[in-house]
């Protein structure tokens, strides 16, 4: 069910990296909304600001100007500690580089968001192992990230992003290391798990094969959202 209340509302959002001659204006006035129960995809050429935008949405990075409201909070009004707590409870991430902890097993990596929320260790690892089964790599629960293929690491990262049932899941190119069949399976899994009960999923992707899974697709170019379309309207 897509509700009418935006879970994300960005207006006139700007972000510049560096200063003077070397300054790069990564976001140049982003206007964007995402709704409860929606899978919104963000697409656009390399360097257009996609990773910067989802870093701001997930409160990992501060914008310079404009407004960004996420899950009823004005991100500008939150202290660093409040942002940390907000992310731990409400947001799941799949980073482009997976960012798994190399000294922890797959199950322990997936358990991290539960441990941060004080779930007892045994229960957290059990729940994490169930999540790994759901993404099709239950047999890898005891392996270290270095013992897994890129695609398997990506599935661990996805399991970690959804294990604590956050209201917003943000993914940077989640299917890039996966073959088509596995990519579709992961997308279905993300849709089933990250959209339940009015949750919201934002996926950055270049992979046009997964466009049909989107509710809406926001096209970015040079720091702006230039159009928002339904997948059926988008030429591929
Ligand atoms: N930490 C950073 N320091 C300086 N420039 C950056 C940094 N991160 C990104 N950029 C620049 O900002 C622009 C947008 O980058 P990014 O958000 O990563 O784009 P995308 O994810 O769409 O490829 C690019 O020109 C990139 O080089
Ligand atoms: Mg990027």
PDB file of C-alpha atoms and ligand atoms in Angstrom:
ATOM      1  CA  UNK A   1       0.000   0.000   0.000  1.00  0.00           C
ATOM      2  CA  UNK A   2       1.469   3.342  -1.032  1.00  0.00           C
ATOM      3  CA  UNK A   3       0.349   6.033   1.412  1.00  0.00           C
ATOM      4  CA  UNK A   4       0.235   9.745   0.650  1.00  0.00           C
ATOM      5  CA  UNK A   5       2.595  10.906   3.396  1.00  0.00           C
ATOM      6  CA  UNK A   6       6.114  11.352   2.080  1.00  0.00           C
ATOM      7  CA  UNK A   7       8.699   9.419   4.050  1.00  0.00           C
ATOM      8  CA  UNK A   8      11.404  11.484   2.338  1.00  0.00           C
ATOM      9  CA  UNK A   9      10.979  15.091   1.271  1.00  0.00           C
ATOM     10  CA  UNK A  10      13.971  16.980  -0.083  1.00  0.00           C
ATOM     11  CA  UNK A  11      13.746  20.556  -1.269  1.00  0.00           C
ATOM     12  CA  UNK A  12      16.472  22.801  -2.703  1.00  0.00           C
ATOM     13  CA  UNK A  13      19.052  20.382  -1.318  1.00  0.00           C
ATOM     14  CA  UNK A  14      22.666  21.376  -2.073  1.00  0.00           C
ATOM     15  CA  UNK A  15      26.062  19.873  -1.310  1.00  0.00           C
ATOM     16  CA  UNK A  16      29.541  21.003  -2.376  1.00  0.00           C
ATOM     17  CA  UNK A  17      32.726  19.031  -1.711  1.00  0.00           C
ATOM     18  CA  UNK A  18      35.950  20.978  -1.197  1.00  0.00           C
ATOM     19  CA  UNK A  19      36.540  24.690  -1.598  1.00  0.00           C
ATOM     20  CA  UNK A  20      37.765  27.254  -4.104  1.00  0.00           C
ATOM     21  CA  UNK A  21      39.219  25.941  -7.365  1.00  0.00           C
ATOM     22  CA  UNK A  22      38.752  22.300  -6.423  1.00  0.00           C
ATOM     23  CA  UNK A  23      35.121  22.667  -5.249  1.00  0.00           C
ATOM     24  CA  UNK A  24      32.674  20.135  -6.734  1.00  0.00           C
ATOM     25  CA  UNK A  25      28.980  20.941  -6.556  1.00  0.00           C
ATOM     26  CA  UNK A  26      27.562  17.444  -6.176  1.00  0.00           C
ATOM     27  CA  UNK A  27      23.930  18.418  -5.398  1.00  0.00           C
ATOM     28  CA  UNK A  28      22.483  21.538  -7.034  1.00  0.00           C
ATOM     29  CA  UNK A  29      18.960  21.830  -5.673  1.00  0.00           C
ATOM     30  CA  UNK A  30      17.442  18.397  -5.310  1.00  0.00           C
ATOM     31  CA  UNK A  31      13.652  18.136  -5.245  1.00  0.00           C
ATOM     32  CA  UNK A  32      12.499  14.636  -4.339  1.00  0.00           C
ATOM     33  CA  UNK A  33       9.816  12.782  -2.433  1.00  0.00           C
ATOM     34  CA  UNK A  34       9.479   9.106  -1.552  1.00  0.00           C
ATOM     35  CA  UNK A  35       6.448   7.484  -0.004  1.00  0.00           C
ATOM     36  CA  UNK A  36       5.625   4.721   2.447  1.00  0.00           C
ATOM     37  CA  UNK A  37       5.390   1.359   0.707  1.00  0.00           C
ATOM     38  CA  UNK A  38       7.328   2.564  -2.329  1.00  0.00           C
ATOM     39  CA  UNK A  39      10.421   1.336  -4.159  1.00  0.00           C
ATOM     40  CA  UNK A  40      12.049   4.414  -5.651  1.00  0.00           C
ATOM     41  CA  UNK A  41      15.013   3.925  -7.976  1.00  0.00           C
ATOM     42  CA  UNK A  42      17.611   6.647  -8.569  1.00  0.00           C
ATOM     43  CA  UNK A  43      19.354   6.507 -11.908  1.00  0.00           C
ATOM     44  CA  UNK A  44      21.785   8.766 -13.762  1.00  0.00           C
ATOM     45  CA  UNK A  45      25.307   8.981 -15.163  1.00  0.00           C
ATOM     46  CA  UNK A  46      28.360   8.372 -13.033  1.00  0.00           C
ATOM     47  CA  UNK A  47      29.236  11.469 -10.990  1.00  0.00           C
ATOM     48  CA  UNK A  48      25.720  12.993 -11.096  1.00  0.00           C
ATOM     49  CA  UNK A  49      25.352  12.869  -7.306  1.00  0.00           C
ATOM     50  CA  UNK A  50      23.469   9.635  -6.594  1.00  0.00           C
ATOM     51  CA  UNK A  51      25.733   8.383  -3.798  1.00  0.00           C
ATOM     52  CA  UNK A  52      25.930  11.875  -2.294  1.00  0.00           C
ATOM     53  CA  UNK A  53      22.126  12.128  -2.273  1.00  0.00           C
ATOM     54  CA  UNK A  54      21.523   8.789  -0.563  1.00  0.00           C
ATOM     55  CA  UNK A  55      24.275   9.597   1.955  1.00  0.00           C
ATOM     56  CA  UNK A  56      22.373  12.763   2.883  1.00  0.00           C
ATOM     57  CA  UNK A  57      19.021  10.912   2.978  1.00  0.00           C
ATOM     58  CA  UNK A  58      20.452   8.376   5.374  1.00  0.00           C
ATOM     59  CA  UNK A  59      22.018  11.124   7.552  1.00  0.00           C
ATOM     60  CA  UNK A  60      25.582   9.905   6.957  1.00  0.00           C
ATOM     61  CA  UNK A  61      26.478  13.194   5.306  1.00  0.00           C
ATOM     62  CA  UNK A  62      25.230  16.735   6.003  1.00  0.00           C
ATOM     63  CA  UNK A  63      23.869  18.852   3.155  1.00  0.00           C
ATOM     64  CA  UNK A  64      25.005  22.493   2.875  1.00  0.00           C
ATOM     65  CA  UNK A  65      21.606  23.964   2.113  1.00  0.00           C
ATOM     66  CA  UNK A  66      17.965  23.170   1.549  1.00  0.00           C
ATOM     67  CA  UNK A  67      15.663  20.915   3.463  1.00  0.00           C
ATOM     68  CA  UNK A  68      15.607  17.162   3.977  1.00  0.00           C
ATOM     69  CA  UNK A  69      12.875  15.515   6.042  1.00  0.00           C
ATOM     70  CA  UNK A  70      13.108  11.765   6.559  1.00  0.00           C
ATOM     71  CA  UNK A  71      10.647   9.717   8.636  1.00  0.00           C
ATOM     72  CA  UNK A  72       9.114  12.833  10.198  1.00  0.00           C
ATOM     73  CA  UNK A  73      12.480  14.320  11.157  1.00  0.00           C
ATOM     74  CA  UNK A  74      14.176  17.428   9.875  1.00  0.00           C
ATOM     75  CA  UNK A  75      17.719  16.094   9.502  1.00  0.00           C
ATOM     76  CA  UNK A  76      19.192  19.571  10.112  1.00  0.00           C
ATOM     77  CA  UNK A  77      17.725  19.621  13.604  1.00  0.00           C
ATOM     78  CA  UNK A  78      19.345  16.365  14.771  1.00  0.00           C
ATOM     79  CA  UNK A  79      22.555  16.261  16.816  1.00  0.00           C
ATOM     80  CA  UNK A  80      25.302  13.809  15.826  1.00  0.00           C
ATOM     81  CA  UNK A  81      24.178  11.437  18.593  1.00  0.00           C
ATOM     82  CA  UNK A  82      20.545  11.670  17.484  1.00  0.00           C
ATOM     83  CA  UNK A  83      21.575  10.894  13.904  1.00  0.00           C
ATOM     84  CA  UNK A  84      23.510   7.842  15.056  1.00  0.00           C
ATOM     85  CA  UNK A  85      20.510   6.558  16.999  1.00  0.00           C
ATOM     86  CA  UNK A  86      18.165   7.371  14.104  1.00  0.00           C
ATOM     87  CA  UNK A  87      20.327   5.434  11.638  1.00  0.00           C
ATOM     88  CA  UNK A  88      20.707   2.441  13.953  1.00  0.00           C
ATOM     89  CA  UNK A  89      16.969   2.068  14.460  1.00  0.00           C
ATOM     90  CA  UNK A  90      15.407   3.298  11.260  1.00  0.00           C
ATOM     91  CA  UNK A  91      17.785   2.893   8.335  1.00  0.00           C
ATOM     92  CA  UNK A  92      19.384  -0.059   6.550  1.00  0.00           C
ATOM     93  CA  UNK A  93      22.195   0.448   4.032  1.00  0.00           C
ATOM     94  CA  UNK A  94      23.759  -1.549   1.279  1.00  0.00           C
ATOM     95  CA  UNK A  95      26.945   0.297   0.345  1.00  0.00           C
ATOM     96  CA  UNK A  96      28.556   0.050  -3.063  1.00  0.00           C
ATOM     97  CA  UNK A  97      31.677  -1.501  -1.492  1.00  0.00           C
ATOM     98  CA  UNK A  98      29.624  -3.775   0.867  1.00  0.00           C
ATOM     99  CA  UNK A  99      31.627  -2.546   3.945  1.00  0.00           C
ATOM    100  CA  UNK A 100      31.527  -5.916   5.674  1.00  0.00           C
ATOM    101  CA  UNK A 101      33.703  -6.284   8.785  1.00  0.00           C
ATOM    102  CA  UNK A 102      36.544  -8.588   7.651  1.00  0.00           C
ATOM    103  CA  UNK A 103      37.138 -10.253  11.033  1.00  0.00           C
ATOM    104  CA  UNK A 104      33.485 -11.247  11.548  1.00  0.00           C
ATOM    105  CA  UNK A 105      31.704 -14.193   9.936  1.00  0.00           C
ATOM    106  CA  UNK A 106      28.795 -13.618   7.557  1.00  0.00           C
ATOM    107  CA  UNK A 107      26.277 -14.299  10.356  1.00  0.00           C
ATOM    108  CA  UNK A 108      28.105 -12.012  12.780  1.00  0.00           C
ATOM    109  CA  UNK A 109      28.162  -9.228  10.182  1.00  0.00           C
ATOM    110  CA  UNK A 110      24.414  -9.575   9.657  1.00  0.00           C
ATOM    111  CA  UNK A 111      23.884  -9.612  13.447  1.00  0.00           C
ATOM    112  CA  UNK A 112      25.581  -6.226  13.954  1.00  0.00           C
ATOM    113  CA  UNK A 113      22.443  -4.046  13.618  1.00  0.00           C
ATOM    114  CA  UNK A 114      20.671  -6.309  16.156  1.00  0.00           C
ATOM    115  CA  UNK A 115      23.583  -6.234  18.612  1.00  0.00           C
ATOM    116  CA  UNK A 116      23.681  -2.430  18.378  1.00  0.00           C
ATOM    117  CA  UNK A 117      20.055  -2.517  19.521  1.00  0.00           C
ATOM    118  CA  UNK A 118      20.987  -4.747  22.459  1.00  0.00           C
ATOM    119  CA  UNK A 119      19.524  -8.021  21.230  1.00  0.00           C
ATOM    120  CA  UNK A 120      21.289 -10.861  23.110  1.00  0.00           C
ATOM    121  CA  UNK A 121      24.128 -12.323  21.042  1.00  0.00           C
ATOM    122  CA  UNK A 122      22.742 -15.839  20.550  1.00  0.00           C
ATOM    123  CA  UNK A 123      19.336 -14.597  19.454  1.00  0.00           C
ATOM    124  CA  UNK A 124      20.959 -12.056  17.140  1.00  0.00           C
ATOM    125  CA  UNK A 125      23.172 -14.661  15.437  1.00  0.00           C
ATOM    126  CA  UNK A 126      20.199 -17.034  15.098  1.00  0.00           C
ATOM    127  CA  UNK A 127      18.091 -14.307  13.482  1.00  0.00           C
ATOM    128  CA  UNK A 128      21.039 -13.321  11.253  1.00  0.00           C
ATOM    129  CA  UNK A 129      21.468 -16.921  10.109  1.00  0.00           C
ATOM    130  CA  UNK A 130      17.752 -17.098   9.199  1.00  0.00           C
ATOM    131  CA  UNK A 131      18.207 -13.921   7.170  1.00  0.00           C
ATOM    132  CA  UNK A 132      21.168 -15.472   5.325  1.00  0.00           C
ATOM    133  CA  UNK A 133      18.971 -18.488   4.536  1.00  0.00           C
ATOM    134  CA  UNK A 134      16.349 -16.143   3.101  1.00  0.00           C
ATOM    135  CA  UNK A 135      18.913 -14.590   0.741  1.00  0.00           C
ATOM    136  CA  UNK A 136      20.086 -18.054  -0.298  1.00  0.00           C
ATOM    137  CA  UNK A 137      23.448 -18.339   1.464  1.00  0.00           C
ATOM    138  CA  UNK A 138      22.577 -20.000   4.775  1.00  0.00           C
ATOM    139  CA  UNK A 139      25.440 -22.432   4.222  1.00  0.00           C
ATOM    140  CA  UNK A 140      27.924 -19.517   4.292  1.00  0.00           C
ATOM    141  CA  UNK A 141      26.933 -18.265   7.763  1.00  0.00           C
ATOM    142  CA  UNK A 142      30.248 -19.258   9.341  1.00  0.00           C
ATOM    143  CA  UNK A 143      32.494 -17.940   6.561  1.00  0.00           C
ATOM    144  CA  UNK A 144      34.551 -14.745   6.675  1.00  0.00           C
ATOM    145  CA  UNK A 145      33.920 -12.140   3.938  1.00  0.00           C
ATOM    146  CA  UNK A 146      37.292 -13.018   2.351  1.00  0.00           C
ATOM    147  CA  UNK A 147      36.019 -16.583   1.828  1.00  0.00           C
ATOM    148  CA  UNK A 148      32.975 -15.380  -0.130  1.00  0.00           C
ATOM    149  CA  UNK A 149      32.532 -14.308  -3.748  1.00  0.00           C
ATOM    150  CA  UNK A 150      31.526 -10.727  -4.575  1.00  0.00           C
ATOM    151  CA  UNK A 151      27.939 -11.787  -5.146  1.00  0.00           C
ATOM    152  CA  UNK A 152      27.821 -13.658  -1.837  1.00  0.00           C
ATOM    153  CA  UNK A 153      29.266 -10.632   0.009  1.00  0.00           C
ATOM    154  CA  UNK A 154      26.612  -8.486  -1.602  1.00  0.00           C
ATOM    155  CA  UNK A 155      23.903 -10.799  -0.301  1.00  0.00           C
ATOM    156  CA  UNK A 156      25.413 -10.632   3.202  1.00  0.00           C
ATOM    157  CA  UNK A 157      25.297  -6.834   2.923  1.00  0.00           C
ATOM    158  CA  UNK A 158      21.634  -6.994   1.885  1.00  0.00           C
ATOM    159  CA  UNK A 159      20.757  -9.347   4.750  1.00  0.00           C
ATOM    160  CA  UNK A 160      22.474  -6.943   7.171  1.00  0.00           C
ATOM    161  CA  UNK A 161      20.504  -3.994   5.760  1.00  0.00           C
ATOM    162  CA  UNK A 162      17.102  -5.581   6.369  1.00  0.00           C
ATOM    163  CA  UNK A 163      17.620  -7.803   9.433  1.00  0.00           C
ATOM    164  CA  UNK A 164      16.464  -5.136  11.937  1.00  0.00           C
ATOM    165  CA  UNK A 165      13.410  -4.247   9.811  1.00  0.00           C
ATOM    166  CA  UNK A 166      14.241  -0.578   9.320  1.00  0.00           C
ATOM    167  CA  UNK A 167      11.565   1.762   7.940  1.00  0.00           C
ATOM    168  CA  UNK A 168      13.926   2.977   5.224  1.00  0.00           C
ATOM    169  CA  UNK A 169      16.411   0.854   3.285  1.00  0.00           C
ATOM    170  CA  UNK A 170      18.897   2.588   1.000  1.00  0.00           C
ATOM    171  CA  UNK A 171      20.981   0.584  -1.503  1.00  0.00           C
ATOM    172  CA  UNK A 172      23.824   1.749  -3.731  1.00  0.00           C
ATOM    173  CA  UNK A 173      23.958  -0.505  -6.825  1.00  0.00           C
ATOM    174  CA  UNK A 174      22.832  -3.654  -4.960  1.00  0.00           C
ATOM    175  CA  UNK A 175      22.795  -5.932  -7.994  1.00  0.00           C
ATOM    176  CA  UNK A 176      26.015  -4.772  -9.671  1.00  0.00           C
ATOM    177  CA  UNK A 177      28.035  -7.864  -8.665  1.00  0.00           C
ATOM    178  CA  UNK A 178      25.247 -10.340  -9.355  1.00  0.00           C
ATOM    179  CA  UNK A 179      24.299 -12.341 -12.411  1.00  0.00           C
ATOM    180  CA  UNK A 180      20.860 -11.624 -13.822  1.00  0.00           C
ATOM    181  CA  UNK A 181      19.042 -14.479 -12.091  1.00  0.00           C
ATOM    182  CA  UNK A 182      20.561 -13.739  -8.672  1.00  0.00           C
ATOM    183  CA  UNK A 183      19.973 -10.021  -9.186  1.00  0.00           C
ATOM    184  CA  UNK A 184      16.261 -10.628  -9.786  1.00  0.00           C
ATOM    185  CA  UNK A 185      16.061 -12.895  -6.764  1.00  0.00           C
ATOM    186  CA  UNK A 186      17.704 -10.257  -4.557  1.00  0.00           C
ATOM    187  CA  UNK A 187      15.378  -7.572  -5.890  1.00  0.00           C
ATOM    188  CA  UNK A 188      12.349  -9.720  -5.068  1.00  0.00           C
ATOM    189  CA  UNK A 189      13.762 -10.312  -1.615  1.00  0.00           C
ATOM    190  CA  UNK A 190      14.374  -6.633  -1.069  1.00  0.00           C
ATOM    191  CA  UNK A 191      10.844  -5.833  -2.228  1.00  0.00           C
ATOM    192  CA  UNK A 192       9.321  -8.473   0.042  1.00  0.00           C
ATOM    193  CA  UNK A 193      11.342  -7.542   3.119  1.00  0.00           C
ATOM    194  CA  UNK A 194      12.068  -3.854   2.822  1.00  0.00           C
ATOM    195  CA  UNK A 195       8.584  -2.741   1.720  1.00  0.00           C
ATOM    196  CA  UNK A 196       6.405  -4.570   4.219  1.00  0.00           C
ATOM    197  CA  UNK A 197       4.182  -2.488   6.537  1.00  0.00           C
ATOM    198  CA  UNK A 198       4.678   0.773   4.691  1.00  0.00           C
ATOM    199  CA  UNK A 199       8.452   0.702   4.667  1.00  0.00           C
ATOM    200  CA  UNK A 200      10.388   2.502   1.916  1.00  0.00           C
ATOM    201  CA  UNK A 201      13.196   1.312  -0.330  1.00  0.00           C
ATOM    202  CA  UNK A 202      15.521   3.601  -2.308  1.00  0.00           C
ATOM    203  CA  UNK A 203      17.852   1.917  -4.794  1.00  0.00           C
ATOM    204  CA  UNK A 204      20.598   3.552  -6.835  1.00  0.00           C
ATOM    205  CA  UNK A 205      21.155   1.506  -9.960  1.00  0.00           C
ATOM    206  CA  UNK A 206      22.518   1.416 -13.485  1.00  0.00           C
ATOM    207  CA  UNK A 207      20.910  -1.968 -14.062  1.00  0.00           C
ATOM    208  CA  UNK A 208      17.956  -1.433 -16.418  1.00  0.00           C
ATOM    209  CA  UNK A 209      16.973  -5.092 -15.994  1.00  0.00           C
ATOM    210  CA  UNK A 210      15.668  -4.261 -12.519  1.00  0.00           C
ATOM    211  CA  UNK A 211      13.737  -1.091 -13.526  1.00  0.00           C
ATOM    212  CA  UNK A 212      10.428  -3.043 -13.731  1.00  0.00           C
ATOM    213  CA  UNK A 213      10.614  -3.661  -9.952  1.00  0.00           C
ATOM    214  CA  UNK A 214      10.455   0.085  -9.224  1.00  0.00           C
ATOM    215  CA  UNK A 215       7.286   1.963  -8.347  1.00  0.00           C
ATOM    216  CA  UNK A 216       8.925   5.162  -9.607  1.00  0.00           C
ATOM    217  CA  UNK A 217      12.269   6.011 -11.170  1.00  0.00           C
ATOM    218  CA  UNK A 218      13.963   9.358 -10.490  1.00  0.00           C
ATOM    219  CA  UNK A 219      16.389  10.392 -13.216  1.00  0.00           C
ATOM    220  CA  UNK A 220      19.324  12.504 -11.992  1.00  0.00           C
ATOM    221  CA  UNK A 221      21.720  14.622 -13.982  1.00  0.00           C
ATOM    222  CA  UNK A 222      24.434  16.972 -12.786  1.00  0.00           C
ATOM    223  CA  UNK A 223      23.234  17.309  -9.195  1.00  0.00           C
ATOM    224  CA  UNK A 224      19.521  17.553  -9.945  1.00  0.00           C
ATOM    225  CA  UNK A 225      16.501  15.267 -10.238  1.00  0.00           C
ATOM    226  CA  UNK A 226      15.379  15.991 -13.782  1.00  0.00           C
ATOM    227  CA  UNK A 227      12.352  13.687 -14.028  1.00  0.00           C
ATOM    228  CA  UNK A 228      10.380  11.122 -12.059  1.00  0.00           C
ATOM    229  CA  UNK A 229       8.557   8.418 -14.008  1.00  0.00           C
ATOM    230  CA  UNK A 230       6.815   5.115 -13.613  1.00  0.00           C
ATOM    231  CA  UNK A 231       8.822   2.209 -15.061  1.00  0.00           C
ATOM    232  CA  UNK A 232       6.293   1.708 -17.858  1.00  0.00           C
ATOM    233  CA  UNK A 233       6.935   5.303 -19.009  1.00  0.00           C
ATOM    234  CA  UNK A 234      10.704   4.982 -18.991  1.00  0.00           C
ATOM    235  CA  UNK A 235      12.531   4.211 -22.235  1.00  0.00           C
ATOM    236  CA  UNK A 236      15.372   1.780 -21.568  1.00  0.00           C
TER     237      UNK A 236
HETATM  238  N1  LIG B   1      34.303  12.826  -0.830  1.00  0.00           N
HETATM  239  C1  LIG B   1      34.326  13.532  -1.955  1.00  0.00           C
HETATM  240  N2  LIG B   1      35.204  14.562  -2.112  1.00  0.00           N
HETATM  241  C2  LIG B   1      35.225  15.298  -3.243  1.00  0.00           C
HETATM  242  N3  LIG B   1      34.407  15.099  -4.286  1.00  0.00           N
HETATM  243  C3  LIG B   1      33.516  14.087  -4.195  1.00  0.00           C
HETATM  244  C4  LIG B   1      33.433  13.248  -3.031  1.00  0.00           C
HETATM  245  N4  LIG B   1      32.465  12.335  -3.235  1.00  0.00           N
HETATM  246  C5  LIG B   1      31.960  12.576  -4.455  1.00  0.00           C
HETATM  247  N5  LIG B   1      32.590  13.630  -5.044  1.00  0.00           N
HETATM  248  C6  LIG B   1      32.279  14.217  -6.368  1.00  0.00           C
HETATM  249  O1  LIG B   1      30.927  14.634  -6.345  1.00  0.00           O
HETATM  250  C7  LIG B   1      30.254  14.321  -7.573  1.00  0.00           C
HETATM  251  C8  LIG B   1      29.093  13.391  -7.291  1.00  0.00           C
HETATM  252  O2  LIG B   1      29.621  12.137  -6.835  1.00  0.00           O
HETATM  253  P1  LIG B   1      28.700  10.898  -6.425  1.00  0.00           P
HETATM  254  O3  LIG B   1      27.640  11.374  -5.506  1.00  0.00           O
HETATM  255  O4  LIG B   1      29.614   9.836  -5.929  1.00  0.00           O
HETATM  256  O5  LIG B   1      28.067  10.511  -7.843  1.00  0.00           O
HETATM  257  P2  LIG B   1      27.457   9.118  -8.371  1.00  0.00           P
HETATM  258  O6  LIG B   1      27.167   8.244  -7.183  1.00  0.00           O
HETATM  259  O7  LIG B   1      26.233   9.522  -9.127  1.00  0.00           O
HETATM  260  O8  LIG B   1      28.486   8.521  -9.274  1.00  0.00           O
HETATM  261  C9  LIG B   1      31.338  13.730  -8.475  1.00  0.00           C
HETATM  262  O9  LIG B   1      31.859  14.754  -9.261  1.00  0.00           O
HETATM  263  C10 LIG B   1      32.366  13.208  -7.492  1.00  0.00           C
HETATM  264  O10 LIG B   1      33.647  13.212  -8.074  1.00  0.00           O
HETATM  265 MG1  LIG B   2      27.866   6.317  -6.698  1.00  0.00          MG
END
